[in-house]
């Protein structure tokens, strides 16, 4: 259910390999990604992929428990091997056939819909992703719930900071988070920080120094949280702070926030821009 969407090939390639092999998982994946996909498997990606395949990626304990049997690999010296539970399951011909079908379907979806990767990321421009998929495709070692992300979050391991924006805010949104994020043009965005932030707050300084520190800031946007897009955001590429920061007080809550101006690396295509801004 999570992997067959094909939004990246990594886990699917491991499952495909495990159907006929039982050891040297990372060594194989590293070689396969480099040769066939021109993707370099760095340490963060190894930790991320192996955590996903050992059911150690999800931070929500309820969901993690729901996938308690989804442990495909286990540690084997400096590499990984097939887990006993998955090896035993594959002995069932019907189950093995279904796994083969799912892997083929997922890899075909990846080739058809997600093979035009943006820069050196695992994302495709204008494709849609959930919070969990963003954490996974950014190679975070653990997923983070939407409540804890709170609009944006910096990950030290990968030096990445995805920014999530619901362009239209509902009337029931609390004043403290009813921010006026707005697109000035198809390549210029004004975004509002979390509440109780000041011009000299550490996260604001980190954003200001993003280019200097090679921090990757990615933009994910949806029209609003209640429309048919449900929990998915359009990936709109990388963006960079322009240097314009303005501390302000939210009129109803009285809390301090910082208004941040960003320039988008890739201008939003006209039809999507019109849909988000004008409906």
C-alpha positions as a Markdown table, in Angstrom:
| # | Residue | x | y | z |
|---|---|---|---|---|
| 1 | Unk | 0.0 | 0.0 | 0.0 |
| 2 | Unk | 2.8 | 2.4 | 0.8 |
| 3 | Unk | 5.4 | 1.3 | -1.7 |
| 4 | Unk | 3.4 | 0.3 | -4.7 |
| 5 | Unk | 2.7 | 4.0 | -5.5 |
| 6 | Unk | 6.2 | 3.9 | -7.0 |
| 7 | Unk | 7.3 | 7.3 | -5.8 |
| 8 | Unk | 10.8 | 6.0 | -5.7 |
| 9 | Unk | 12.4 | 2.7 | -6.6 |
| 10 | Unk | 14.6 | 2.0 | -3.6 |
| 11 | Unk | 12.4 | -0.3 | -1.4 |
| 12 | Unk | 10.8 | -2.0 | -4.5 |
| 13 | Unk | 14.2 | -2.9 | -5.8 |
| 14 | Unk | 15.1 | -4.5 | -2.5 |
| 15 | Unk | 11.9 | -6.5 | -2.4 |
| 16 | Unk | 12.5 | -7.6 | -6.0 |
| 17 | Unk | 16.0 | -8.7 | -5.1 |
| 18 | Unk | 14.8 | -10.6 | -2.0 |
| 19 | Unk | 12.5 | -12.8 | -4.0 |
| 20 | Unk | 15.6 | -14.8 | -5.3 |
| 21 | Unk | 18.4 | -13.7 | -3.0 |
| 22 | Unk | 18.9 | -13.6 | 0.8 |
| 23 | Unk | 22.0 | -11.5 | 1.5 |
| 24 | Unk | 24.0 | -8.4 | 0.6 |
| 25 | Unk | 21.0 | -6.2 | 0.3 |
| 26 | Unk | 22.7 | -2.8 | 0.6 |
| 27 | Unk | 25.5 | -3.7 | -1.7 |
| 28 | Unk | 23.0 | -4.8 | -4.4 |
| 29 | Unk | 20.8 | -1.7 | -3.9 |
| 30 | Unk | 23.8 | 0.6 | -4.1 |
| 31 | Unk | 25.0 | -1.0 | -7.4 |
| 32 | Unk | 21.5 | -1.1 | -8.9 |
| 33 | Unk | 20.6 | 2.5 | -8.2 |
| 34 | Unk | 23.9 | 3.7 | -9.5 |
| 35 | Unk | 23.8 | 1.7 | -12.7 |
| 36 | Unk | 20.2 | 1.9 | -13.7 |
| 37 | Unk | 18.9 | 5.1 | -12.0 |
| 38 | Unk | 22.1 | 7.2 | -11.7 |
| 39 | Unk | 21.3 | 7.6 | -8.0 |
| 40 | Unk | 24.0 | 7.7 | -5.3 |
| 41 | Unk | 23.0 | 5.8 | -2.1 |
| 42 | Unk | 24.5 | 7.8 | 0.7 |
| 43 | Unk | 24.6 | 6.9 | 4.4 |
| 44 | Unk | 21.3 | 8.8 | 5.2 |
| 45 | Unk | 19.5 | 7.0 | 2.4 |
| 46 | Unk | 20.8 | 3.6 | 3.6 |
| 47 | Unk | 19.5 | 4.3 | 7.1 |
| 48 | Unk | 16.2 | 5.6 | 5.8 |
| 49 | Unk | 15.6 | 2.6 | 3.4 |
| 50 | Unk | 16.6 | 0.0 | 6.0 |
| 51 | Unk | 14.4 | 1.6 | 8.7 |
| 52 | Unk | 11.5 | 1.6 | 6.3 |
| 53 | Unk | 12.0 | -2.1 | 5.5 |
| 54 | Unk | 12.4 | -3.0 | 9.2 |
| 55 | Unk | 9.3 | -1.1 | 10.3 |
| 56 | Unk | 11.5 | 1.4 | 12.2 |
| 57 | Unk | 10.7 | 4.5 | 10.2 |
| 58 | Unk | 7.1 | 5.3 | 11.4 |
| 59 | Unk | 7.0 | 7.5 | 14.5 |
| 60 | Unk | 3.3 | 6.9 | 15.1 |
| 61 | Unk | 3.2 | 3.9 | 17.4 |
| 62 | Unk | -0.3 | 2.9 | 16.4 |
| 63 | Unk | 0.6 | 2.8 | 12.8 |
| 64 | Unk | 3.9 | 1.1 | 13.5 |
| 65 | Unk | 2.0 | -1.6 | 15.4 |
| 66 | Unk | -0.3 | -2.0 | 12.4 |
| 67 | Unk | 2.7 | -2.9 | 10.2 |
| 68 | Unk | 4.4 | -5.1 | 12.8 |
| 69 | Unk | 4.7 | -8.0 | 10.4 |
| 70 | Unk | 6.2 | -5.8 | 7.7 |
| 71 | Unk | 9.8 | -6.6 | 8.5 |
| 72 | Unk | 11.5 | -7.5 | 5.3 |
| 73 | Unk | 15.2 | -7.4 | 6.3 |
| 74 | Unk | 17.4 | -7.7 | 9.3 |
| 75 | Unk | 21.0 | -6.8 | 10.1 |
| 76 | Unk | 23.7 | -9.1 | 8.8 |
| 77 | Unk | 27.2 | -7.9 | 9.8 |
| 78 | Unk | 27.9 | -4.8 | 7.8 |
| 79 | Unk | 25.0 | -5.4 | 5.5 |
| 80 | Unk | 21.4 | -6.7 | 5.6 |
| 81 | Unk | 19.7 | -10.0 | 4.7 |
| 82 | Unk | 16.2 | -11.2 | 4.3 |
| 83 | Unk | 14.2 | -11.5 | 7.5 |
| 84 | Unk | 13.0 | -14.8 | 8.8 |
| 85 | Unk | 9.3 | -13.6 | 8.6 |
| 86 | Unk | 9.6 | -12.5 | 5.0 |
| 87 | Unk | 11.5 | -15.6 | 3.9 |
| 88 | Unk | 8.9 | -17.8 | 5.5 |
| 89 | Unk | 6.1 | -15.8 | 3.8 |
| 90 | Unk | 7.7 | -16.2 | 0.4 |
| 91 | Unk | 7.4 | -19.9 | 0.7 |
| 92 | Unk | 3.7 | -19.5 | 0.0 |
| 93 | Unk | 3.5 | -19.5 | -3.8 |
| 94 | Unk | 0.4 | -17.3 | -3.8 |
| 95 | Unk | 1.9 | -14.7 | -1.6 |
| 96 | Unk | 5.2 | -14.7 | -3.6 |
| 97 | Unk | 3.2 | -14.2 | -6.8 |
| 98 | Unk | 1.4 | -11.2 | -5.3 |
| 99 | Unk | 4.7 | -9.7 | -4.1 |
| 100 | Unk | 6.1 | -10.0 | -7.6 |
| 101 | Unk | 3.0 | -8.4 | -9.1 |
| 102 | Unk | 3.1 | -5.5 | -6.6 |
| 103 | Unk | 6.8 | -4.9 | -7.2 |
| 104 | Unk | 6.4 | -4.9 | -11.0 |
| 105 | Unk | 3.4 | -2.5 | -10.7 |
| 106 | Unk | 5.3 | -0.2 | -8.4 |
| 107 | Unk | 8.4 | -0.1 | -10.6 |
| 108 | Unk | 6.3 | 0.5 | -13.7 |
| 109 | Unk | 4.5 | 3.4 | -11.9 |
| 110 | Unk | 7.9 | 4.8 | -11.0 |
| 111 | Unk | 9.1 | 4.6 | -14.6 |
| 112 | Unk | 5.9 | 6.1 | -16.0 |
| 113 | Unk | 5.1 | 8.9 | -13.5 |
| 114 | Unk | 8.2 | 9.5 | -11.2 |
| 115 | Unk | 11.3 | 9.1 | -13.4 |
| 116 | Unk | 11.9 | 12.8 | -14.0 |
| 117 | Unk | 13.6 | 13.6 | -10.8 |
| 118 | Unk | 14.0 | 17.2 | -9.8 |
| 119 | Unk | 17.7 | 18.1 | -9.5 |
| 120 | Unk | 19.3 | 15.5 | -7.1 |
| 121 | Unk | 16.1 | 14.8 | -5.2 |
| 122 | Unk | 13.7 | 11.9 | -5.3 |
| 123 | Unk | 10.8 | 14.3 | -6.1 |
| 124 | Unk | 9.2 | 15.1 | -9.4 |
| 125 | Unk | 8.1 | 18.6 | -10.0 |
| 126 | Unk | 4.3 | 19.1 | -9.6 |
| 127 | Unk | 3.8 | 15.5 | -8.4 |
| 128 | Unk | 1.9 | 15.1 | -5.1 |
| 129 | Unk | 3.2 | 13.8 | -1.8 |
| 130 | Unk | 2.0 | 13.2 | 1.7 |
| 131 | Unk | 3.8 | 14.3 | 4.9 |
| 132 | Unk | 5.1 | 10.8 | 5.4 |
| 133 | Unk | 6.3 | 10.4 | 1.8 |
| 134 | Unk | 8.2 | 13.7 | 2.1 |
| 135 | Unk | 10.0 | 12.5 | 5.2 |
| 136 | Unk | 10.8 | 9.2 | 3.5 |
| 137 | Unk | 12.0 | 10.7 | 0.2 |
| 138 | Unk | 14.1 | 13.2 | 2.0 |
| 139 | Unk | 15.9 | 10.2 | 3.7 |
| 140 | Unk | 14.9 | 11.2 | 7.2 |
| 141 | Unk | 15.6 | 8.3 | 9.6 |
| 142 | Unk | 12.2 | 8.7 | 11.2 |
| 143 | Unk | 8.9 | 10.1 | 9.9 |
| 144 | Unk | 7.4 | 13.1 | 11.7 |
| 145 | Unk | 3.7 | 13.7 | 12.2 |
| 146 | Unk | 2.1 | 16.8 | 10.5 |
| 147 | Unk | 1.3 | 18.2 | 14.0 |
| 148 | Unk | 5.0 | 18.1 | 14.9 |
| 149 | Unk | 6.1 | 19.5 | 11.6 |
| 150 | Unk | 3.8 | 22.5 | 12.0 |
| 151 | Unk | 4.3 | 24.0 | 8.6 |
| 152 | Unk | 8.0 | 23.4 | 8.3 |
| 153 | Unk | 10.8 | 21.4 | 10.0 |
| 154 | Unk | 14.6 | 21.3 | 9.8 |
| 155 | Unk | 16.3 | 17.9 | 9.7 |
| 156 | Unk | 19.9 | 18.0 | 10.8 |
| 157 | Unk | 21.0 | 14.6 | 9.4 |
| 158 | Unk | 20.1 | 15.5 | 5.9 |
| 159 | Unk | 20.3 | 19.3 | 6.2 |
| 160 | Unk | 16.9 | 19.6 | 4.6 |
| 161 | Unk | 13.8 | 21.8 | 5.5 |
| 162 | Unk | 10.5 | 21.1 | 3.8 |
| 163 | Unk | 8.0 | 23.9 | 3.9 |
| 164 | Unk | 4.3 | 22.8 | 3.8 |
| 165 | Unk | 1.7 | 25.4 | 2.9 |
| 166 | Unk | -2.1 | 25.2 | 2.9 |
| 167 | Unk | -2.8 | 28.2 | 0.6 |
| 168 | Unk | -6.3 | 28.8 | 1.8 |
| 169 | Unk | -6.9 | 28.9 | 5.5 |
| 170 | Unk | -10.3 | 27.7 | 6.9 |
| 171 | Unk | -12.3 | 30.0 | 9.1 |
| 172 | Unk | -12.0 | 27.5 | 12.0 |
| 173 | Unk | -8.2 | 27.8 | 12.1 |
| 174 | Unk | -6.9 | 29.2 | 15.3 |
| 175 | Unk | -5.6 | 32.8 | 15.1 |
| 176 | Unk | -2.2 | 31.7 | 16.3 |
| 177 | Unk | -1.7 | 29.6 | 13.1 |
| 178 | Unk | -3.9 | 31.6 | 10.7 |
| 179 | Unk | -0.9 | 33.0 | 8.8 |
| 180 | Unk | -1.1 | 34.9 | 5.5 |
| 181 | Unk | 1.3 | 32.9 | 3.4 |
| 182 | Unk | 1.0 | 34.2 | -0.1 |
| 183 | Unk | 2.4 | 33.9 | -3.6 |
| 184 | Unk | 3.5 | 37.3 | -4.9 |
| 185 | Unk | 4.2 | 35.8 | -8.4 |
| 186 | Unk | 4.9 | 32.4 | -9.8 |
| 187 | Unk | 8.4 | 32.5 | -8.5 |
| 188 | Unk | 8.1 | 34.6 | -5.3 |
| 189 | Unk | 6.6 | 33.6 | -2.0 |
| 190 | Unk | 5.9 | 35.3 | 1.3 |
| 191 | Unk | 5.8 | 32.7 | 4.1 |
| 192 | Unk | 5.1 | 33.2 | 7.8 |
| 193 | Unk | 7.1 | 31.6 | 10.6 |
| 194 | Unk | 5.7 | 29.6 | 13.5 |
| 195 | Unk | 4.3 | 31.7 | 16.3 |
| 196 | Unk | 6.5 | 33.2 | 19.0 |
| 197 | Unk | 9.4 | 33.6 | 16.6 |
| 198 | Unk | 11.6 | 36.7 | 16.4 |
| 199 | Unk | 14.1 | 38.1 | 13.9 |
| 200 | Unk | 17.0 | 36.6 | 16.0 |
| 201 | Unk | 15.3 | 33.2 | 16.7 |
| 202 | Unk | 17.7 | 30.3 | 15.8 |
| 203 | Unk | 15.4 | 28.9 | 13.1 |
| 204 | Unk | 15.1 | 32.2 | 11.4 |
| 205 | Unk | 18.9 | 32.6 | 11.4 |
| 206 | Unk | 19.2 | 29.1 | 10.0 |
| 207 | Unk | 16.8 | 30.1 | 7.1 |
| 208 | Unk | 18.7 | 33.3 | 6.5 |
| 209 | Unk | 22.0 | 31.3 | 6.2 |
| 210 | Unk | 20.4 | 28.5 | 4.2 |
| 211 | Unk | 22.4 | 29.1 | 1.0 |
| 212 | Unk | 25.7 | 29.6 | 2.9 |
| 213 | Unk | 25.1 | 26.3 | 4.8 |
| 214 | Unk | 23.8 | 24.4 | 1.7 |
| 215 | Unk | 20.5 | 23.8 | 3.5 |
| 216 | Unk | 17.9 | 22.5 | 1.0 |
| 217 | Unk | 14.5 | 24.2 | 1.4 |
| 218 | Unk | 11.8 | 22.5 | -0.5 |
| 219 | Unk | 8.3 | 23.9 | -1.1 |
| 220 | Unk | 5.1 | 21.7 | -0.9 |
| 221 | Unk | 1.8 | 23.4 | -1.4 |
| 222 | Unk | -1.9 | 22.5 | -1.6 |
| 223 | Unk | -4.9 | 24.7 | -2.1 |
| 224 | Unk | -6.4 | 23.8 | 1.3 |
| 225 | Unk | -6.5 | 20.9 | 3.7 |
| 226 | Unk | -10.2 | 20.1 | 3.0 |
| 227 | Unk | -10.3 | 19.7 | -0.8 |
| 228 | Unk | -10.1 | 16.6 | -2.9 |
| 229 | Unk | -6.3 | 16.5 | -2.7 |
| 230 | Unk | -6.7 | 15.3 | 0.8 |
| 231 | Unk | -3.3 | 14.8 | 2.5 |
| 232 | Unk | -1.1 | 15.4 | -0.6 |
| 233 | Unk | 0.9 | 18.5 | -1.5 |
| 234 | Unk | 2.3 | 19.5 | -4.9 |
| 235 | Unk | 6.1 | 19.6 | -4.9 |
| 236 | Unk | 7.1 | 23.0 | -6.3 |
| 237 | Unk | 10.8 | 22.7 | -6.2 |
| 238 | Unk | 13.6 | 24.3 | -4.2 |
| 239 | Unk | 13.4 | 27.9 | -2.9 |
| 240 | Unk | 15.9 | 30.3 | -1.3 |
| 241 | Unk | 15.4 | 33.2 | 1.1 |
| 242 | Unk | 15.8 | 36.5 | -0.6 |
| 243 | Unk | 17.1 | 38.3 | 2.5 |
| 244 | Unk | 13.8 | 40.0 | 3.3 |
| 245 | Unk | 12.7 | 39.2 | 6.9 |
| 246 | Unk | 10.1 | 41.3 | 8.8 |
| 247 | Unk | 9.1 | 40.7 | 12.4 |
| 248 | Unk | 5.4 | 41.4 | 13.0 |
| 249 | Unk | 2.7 | 40.9 | 15.6 |
| 250 | Unk | -0.4 | 38.8 | 14.6 |
| 251 | Unk | -3.4 | 41.2 | 15.1 |
| 252 | Unk | -5.7 | 38.8 | 16.9 |
| 253 | Unk | -3.4 | 36.5 | 18.8 |
| 254 | Unk | -0.8 | 39.2 | 19.7 |
| 255 | Unk | 2.0 | 36.7 | 19.0 |
| 256 | Unk | 5.2 | 37.5 | 17.3 |
| 257 | Unk | 6.0 | 35.9 | 13.9 |
| 258 | Unk | 8.5 | 36.6 | 11.1 |
| 259 | Unk | 7.5 | 37.2 | 7.5 |
| 260 | Unk | 10.0 | 35.5 | 5.2 |
| 261 | Unk | 10.4 | 36.1 | 1.5 |
| 262 | Unk | 11.5 | 33.3 | -0.7 |
| 263 | Unk | 12.5 | 33.0 | -4.4 |
| 264 | Unk | 11.5 | 29.8 | -6.1 |
| 265 | Unk | 14.2 | 28.1 | -8.3 |
| 266 | Unk | 11.5 | 27.0 | -10.8 |
| 267 | Unk | 8.5 | 29.3 | -11.5 |
| 268 | Unk | 5.2 | 27.6 | -10.9 |
| 269 | Unk | 3.6 | 26.7 | -14.2 |
| 270 | Unk | 0.7 | 29.0 | -15.1 |
| 271 | Unk | -2.3 | 26.7 | -14.8 |
| 272 | Unk | -1.3 | 25.4 | -11.4 |
| 273 | Unk | -0.5 | 28.9 | -10.2 |
| 274 | Unk | -3.9 | 30.1 | -11.3 |
| 275 | Unk | -5.6 | 27.1 | -9.6 |
| 276 | Unk | -3.8 | 27.7 | -6.3 |
| 277 | Unk | -4.2 | 31.5 | -6.2 |
| 278 | Unk | -7.5 | 32.0 | -8.0 |
| 279 | Unk | -9.3 | 28.7 | -7.8 |
